[in-house]
PDB file of C-alpha atoms in Angstrom:
ATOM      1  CA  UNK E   1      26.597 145.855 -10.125  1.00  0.00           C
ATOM      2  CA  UNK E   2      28.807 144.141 -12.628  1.00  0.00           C
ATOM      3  CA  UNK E   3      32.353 145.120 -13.365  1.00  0.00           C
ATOM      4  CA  UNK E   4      31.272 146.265 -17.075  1.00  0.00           C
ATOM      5  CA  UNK E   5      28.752 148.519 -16.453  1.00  0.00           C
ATOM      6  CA  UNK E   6      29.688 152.513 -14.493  1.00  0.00           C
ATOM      7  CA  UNK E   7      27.661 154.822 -13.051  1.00  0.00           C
ATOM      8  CA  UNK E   8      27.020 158.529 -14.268  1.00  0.00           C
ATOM      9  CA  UNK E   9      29.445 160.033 -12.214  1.00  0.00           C
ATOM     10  CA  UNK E  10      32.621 157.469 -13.134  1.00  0.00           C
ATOM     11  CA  UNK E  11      31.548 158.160 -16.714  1.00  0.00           C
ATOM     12  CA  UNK E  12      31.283 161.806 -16.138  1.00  0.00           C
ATOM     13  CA  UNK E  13      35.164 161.596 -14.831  1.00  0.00           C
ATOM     14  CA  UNK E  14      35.914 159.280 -17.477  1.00  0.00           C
ATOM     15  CA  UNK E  15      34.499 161.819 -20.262  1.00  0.00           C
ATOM     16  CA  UNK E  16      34.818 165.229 -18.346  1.00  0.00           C
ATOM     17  CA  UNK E  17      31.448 165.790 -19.163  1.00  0.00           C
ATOM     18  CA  UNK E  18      29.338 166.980 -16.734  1.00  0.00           C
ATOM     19  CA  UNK E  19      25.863 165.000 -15.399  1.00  0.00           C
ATOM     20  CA  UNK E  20      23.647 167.555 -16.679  1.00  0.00           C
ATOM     21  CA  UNK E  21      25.477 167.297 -19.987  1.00  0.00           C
ATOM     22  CA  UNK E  22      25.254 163.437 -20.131  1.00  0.00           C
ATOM     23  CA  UNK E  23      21.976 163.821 -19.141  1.00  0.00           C
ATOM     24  CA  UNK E  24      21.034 166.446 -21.897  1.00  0.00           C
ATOM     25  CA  UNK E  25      22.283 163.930 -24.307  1.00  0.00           C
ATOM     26  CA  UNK E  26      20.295 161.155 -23.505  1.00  0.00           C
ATOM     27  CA  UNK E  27      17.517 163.296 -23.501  1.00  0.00           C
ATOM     28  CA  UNK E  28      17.985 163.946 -27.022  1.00  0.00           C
ATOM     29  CA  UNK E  29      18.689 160.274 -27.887  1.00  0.00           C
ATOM     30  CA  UNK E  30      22.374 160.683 -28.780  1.00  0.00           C
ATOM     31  CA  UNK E  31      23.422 158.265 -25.948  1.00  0.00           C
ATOM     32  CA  UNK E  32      21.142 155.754 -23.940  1.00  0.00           C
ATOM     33  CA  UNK E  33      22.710 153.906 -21.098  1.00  0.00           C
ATOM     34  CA  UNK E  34      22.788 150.229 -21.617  1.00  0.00           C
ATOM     35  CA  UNK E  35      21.405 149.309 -18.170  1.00  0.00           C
ATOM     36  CA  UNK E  36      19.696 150.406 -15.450  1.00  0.00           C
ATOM     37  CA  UNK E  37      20.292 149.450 -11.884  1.00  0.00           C
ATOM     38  CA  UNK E  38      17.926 147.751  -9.565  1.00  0.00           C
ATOM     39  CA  UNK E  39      18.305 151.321  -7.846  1.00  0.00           C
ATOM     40  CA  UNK E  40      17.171 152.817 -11.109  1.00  0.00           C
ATOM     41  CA  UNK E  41      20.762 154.603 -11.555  1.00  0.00           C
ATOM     42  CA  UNK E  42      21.740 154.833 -14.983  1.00  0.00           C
ATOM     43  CA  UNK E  43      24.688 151.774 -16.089  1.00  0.00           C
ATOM     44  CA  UNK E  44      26.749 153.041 -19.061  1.00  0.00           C
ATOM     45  CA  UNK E  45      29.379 150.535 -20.907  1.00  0.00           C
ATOM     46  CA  UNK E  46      32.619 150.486 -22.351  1.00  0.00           C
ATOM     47  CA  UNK E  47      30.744 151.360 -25.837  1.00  0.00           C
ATOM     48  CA  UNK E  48      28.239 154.083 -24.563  1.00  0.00           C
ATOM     49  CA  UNK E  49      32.004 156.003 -23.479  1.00  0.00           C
ATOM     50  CA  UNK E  50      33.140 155.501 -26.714  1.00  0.00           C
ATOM     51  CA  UNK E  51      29.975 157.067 -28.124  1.00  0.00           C
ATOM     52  CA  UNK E  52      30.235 160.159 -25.515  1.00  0.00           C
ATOM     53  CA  UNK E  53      34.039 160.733 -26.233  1.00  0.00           C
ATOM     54  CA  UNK E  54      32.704 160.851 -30.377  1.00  0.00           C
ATOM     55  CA  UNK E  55      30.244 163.881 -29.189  1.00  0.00           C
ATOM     56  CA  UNK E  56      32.735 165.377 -27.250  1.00  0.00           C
ATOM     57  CA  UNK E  57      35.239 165.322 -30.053  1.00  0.00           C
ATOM     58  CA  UNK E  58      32.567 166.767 -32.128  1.00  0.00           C
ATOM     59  CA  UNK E  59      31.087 169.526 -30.293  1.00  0.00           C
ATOM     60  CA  UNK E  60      34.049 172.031 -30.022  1.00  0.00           C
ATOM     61  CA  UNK E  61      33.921 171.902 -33.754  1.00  0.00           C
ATOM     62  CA  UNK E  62      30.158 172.917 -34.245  1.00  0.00           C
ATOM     63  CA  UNK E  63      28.714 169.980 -34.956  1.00  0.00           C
ATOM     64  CA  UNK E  64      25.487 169.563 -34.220  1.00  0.00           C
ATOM     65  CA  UNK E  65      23.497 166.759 -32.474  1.00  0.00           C
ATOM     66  CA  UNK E  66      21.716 165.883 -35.784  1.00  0.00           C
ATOM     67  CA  UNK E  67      25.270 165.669 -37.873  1.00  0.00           C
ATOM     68  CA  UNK E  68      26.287 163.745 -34.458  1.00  0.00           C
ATOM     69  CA  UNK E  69      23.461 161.173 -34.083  1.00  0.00           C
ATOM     70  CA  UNK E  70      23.784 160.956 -37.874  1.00  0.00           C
ATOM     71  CA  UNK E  71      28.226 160.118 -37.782  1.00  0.00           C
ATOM     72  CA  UNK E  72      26.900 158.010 -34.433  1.00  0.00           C
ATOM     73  CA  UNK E  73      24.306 156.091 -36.694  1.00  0.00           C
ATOM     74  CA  UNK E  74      26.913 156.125 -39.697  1.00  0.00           C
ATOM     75  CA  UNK E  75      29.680 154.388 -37.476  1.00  0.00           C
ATOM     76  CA  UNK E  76      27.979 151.885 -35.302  1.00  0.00           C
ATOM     77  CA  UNK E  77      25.902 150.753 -38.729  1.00  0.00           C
ATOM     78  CA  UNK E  78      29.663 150.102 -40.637  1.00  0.00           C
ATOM     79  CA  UNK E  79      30.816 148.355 -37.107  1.00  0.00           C
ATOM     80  CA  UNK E  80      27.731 145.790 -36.546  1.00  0.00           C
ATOM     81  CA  UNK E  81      27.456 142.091 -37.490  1.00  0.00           C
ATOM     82  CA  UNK E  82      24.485 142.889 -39.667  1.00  0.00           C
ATOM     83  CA  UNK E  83      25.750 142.032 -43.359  1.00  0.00           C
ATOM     84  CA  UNK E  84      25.678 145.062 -45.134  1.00  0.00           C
ATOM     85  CA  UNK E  85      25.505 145.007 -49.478  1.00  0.00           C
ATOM     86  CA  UNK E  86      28.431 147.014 -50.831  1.00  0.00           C
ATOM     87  CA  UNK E  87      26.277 149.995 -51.688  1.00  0.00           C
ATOM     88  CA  UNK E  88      24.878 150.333 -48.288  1.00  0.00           C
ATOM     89  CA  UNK E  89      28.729 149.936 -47.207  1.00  0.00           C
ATOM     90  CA  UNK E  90      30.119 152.339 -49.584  1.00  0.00           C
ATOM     91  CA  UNK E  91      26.820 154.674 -48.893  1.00  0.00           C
ATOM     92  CA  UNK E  92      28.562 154.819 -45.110  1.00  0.00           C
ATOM     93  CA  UNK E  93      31.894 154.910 -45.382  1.00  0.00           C
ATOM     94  CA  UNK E  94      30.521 158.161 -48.022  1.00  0.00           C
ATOM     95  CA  UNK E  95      28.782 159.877 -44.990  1.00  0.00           C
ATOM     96  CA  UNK E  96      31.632 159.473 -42.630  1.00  0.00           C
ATOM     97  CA  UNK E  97      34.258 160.718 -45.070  1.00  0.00           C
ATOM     98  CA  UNK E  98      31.742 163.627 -45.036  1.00  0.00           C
ATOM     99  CA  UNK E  99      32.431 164.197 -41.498  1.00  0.00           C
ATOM    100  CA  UNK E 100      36.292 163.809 -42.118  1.00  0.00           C
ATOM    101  CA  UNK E 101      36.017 166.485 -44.652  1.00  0.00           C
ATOM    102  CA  UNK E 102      33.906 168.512 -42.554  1.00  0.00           C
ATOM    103  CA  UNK E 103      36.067 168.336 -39.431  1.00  0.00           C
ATOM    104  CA  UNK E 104      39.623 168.476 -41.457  1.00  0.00           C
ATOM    105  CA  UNK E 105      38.142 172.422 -42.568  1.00  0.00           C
ATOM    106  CA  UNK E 106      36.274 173.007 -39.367  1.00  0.00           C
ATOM    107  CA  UNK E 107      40.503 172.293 -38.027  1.00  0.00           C
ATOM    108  CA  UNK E 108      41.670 174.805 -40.505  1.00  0.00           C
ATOM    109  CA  UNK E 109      38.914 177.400 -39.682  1.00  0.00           C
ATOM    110  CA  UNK E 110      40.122 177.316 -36.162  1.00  0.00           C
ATOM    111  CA  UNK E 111      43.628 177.531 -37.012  1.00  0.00           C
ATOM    112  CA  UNK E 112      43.357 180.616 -38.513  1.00  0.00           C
ATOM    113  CA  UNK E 113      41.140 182.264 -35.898  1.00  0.00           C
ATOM    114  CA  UNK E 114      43.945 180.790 -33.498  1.00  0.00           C
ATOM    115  CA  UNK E 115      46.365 182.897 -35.778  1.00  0.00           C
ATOM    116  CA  UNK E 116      44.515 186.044 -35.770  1.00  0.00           C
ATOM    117  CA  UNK E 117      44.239 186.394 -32.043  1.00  0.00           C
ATOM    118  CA  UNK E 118      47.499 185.455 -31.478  1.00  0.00           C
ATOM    119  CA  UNK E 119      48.296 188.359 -34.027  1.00  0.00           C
ATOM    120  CA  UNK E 120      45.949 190.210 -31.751  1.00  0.00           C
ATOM    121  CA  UNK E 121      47.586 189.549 -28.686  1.00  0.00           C
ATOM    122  CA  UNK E 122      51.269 190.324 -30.113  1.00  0.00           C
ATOM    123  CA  UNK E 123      49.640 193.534 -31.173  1.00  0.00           C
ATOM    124  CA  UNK E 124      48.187 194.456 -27.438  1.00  0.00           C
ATOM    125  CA  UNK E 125      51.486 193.514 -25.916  1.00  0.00           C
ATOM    126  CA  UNK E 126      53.615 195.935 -28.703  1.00  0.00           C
ATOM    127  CA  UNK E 127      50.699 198.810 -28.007  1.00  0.00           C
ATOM    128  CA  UNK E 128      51.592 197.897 -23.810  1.00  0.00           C
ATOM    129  CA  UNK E 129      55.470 198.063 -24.453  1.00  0.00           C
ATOM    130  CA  UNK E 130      54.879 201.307 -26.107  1.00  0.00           C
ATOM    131  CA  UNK E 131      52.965 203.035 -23.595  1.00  0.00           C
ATOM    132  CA  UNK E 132      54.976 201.717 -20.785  1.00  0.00           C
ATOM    133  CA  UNK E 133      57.899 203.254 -22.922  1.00  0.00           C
ATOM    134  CA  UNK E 134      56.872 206.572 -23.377  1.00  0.00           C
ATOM    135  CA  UNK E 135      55.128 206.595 -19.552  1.00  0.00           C
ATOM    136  CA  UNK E 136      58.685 205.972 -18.375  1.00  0.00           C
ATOM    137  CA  UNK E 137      60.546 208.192 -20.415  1.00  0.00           C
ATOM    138  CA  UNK E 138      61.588 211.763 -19.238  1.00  0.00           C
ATOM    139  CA  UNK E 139      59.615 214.937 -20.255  1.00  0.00           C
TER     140      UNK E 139
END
């Protein structure tokens, strides 16, 4: 096996994905390993882990794989050799400031849920100090 190309399981550590997830998202065409070995093991690059880390990135935010494949297909279109006109260019660089948009309010959307159950939790540990309060005081 050549230097370039890992394994699942070194690209699983790499990612923190799991091998059923990696798996899963081959299966659904978001990520195709470049190689196979003569073993028939899957060989993933340098550029396959940089597609994996975008759908990790993504998923905690509620993307899903259709928007992903689509900011995938987006991206690696923009990044190839192939000349592009600069409608086709600017059609792009549209869809993936879409998907900066998206995530900059799907960021905000968690912030405040973040807020609110940190609110919550001050609240529990007030309603805890309270009852510990009056458990302790005399009669």
């Amino acid at each position: 096996m050549d230097d370039k190309h890992m394994q699942i399981g070194e690209v699983a550590a790499r990612t923190e994905l799991s091998l059923r997830t990696i798996r899963h998202y081959e299966e659904t065409g978001l990520v195709i390993p470049s190689a196979r070995s003569q073993g028939g093991f899957r060989l993933y690059t340098e550029a396959d882990i940089a597609r994996l880390m975008v759908i990790r990135r993504m998923k905690p935010l509620g993307f899903t794989l259709d928007e992903m494949r689509d900011l995938l297909d987006a991206t690696e279109r923009l990044d190839s050799n192939e000349p592009t006109d600069t409608g086709e260019r600017e059609a792009l660089l549209e869809r993936i400031r879409t998907y900066e948009q998206a995530a900059a309010q799907k960021i905000e959307d968690l912030r405040v849920q973040l807020a609110r159950a940190e609110d919550f939790a001050v609240t529990l540990r007030a309603r805890l100090g309270t009852a510990r309060h009056q458990q302790s005081a005399p009669a």
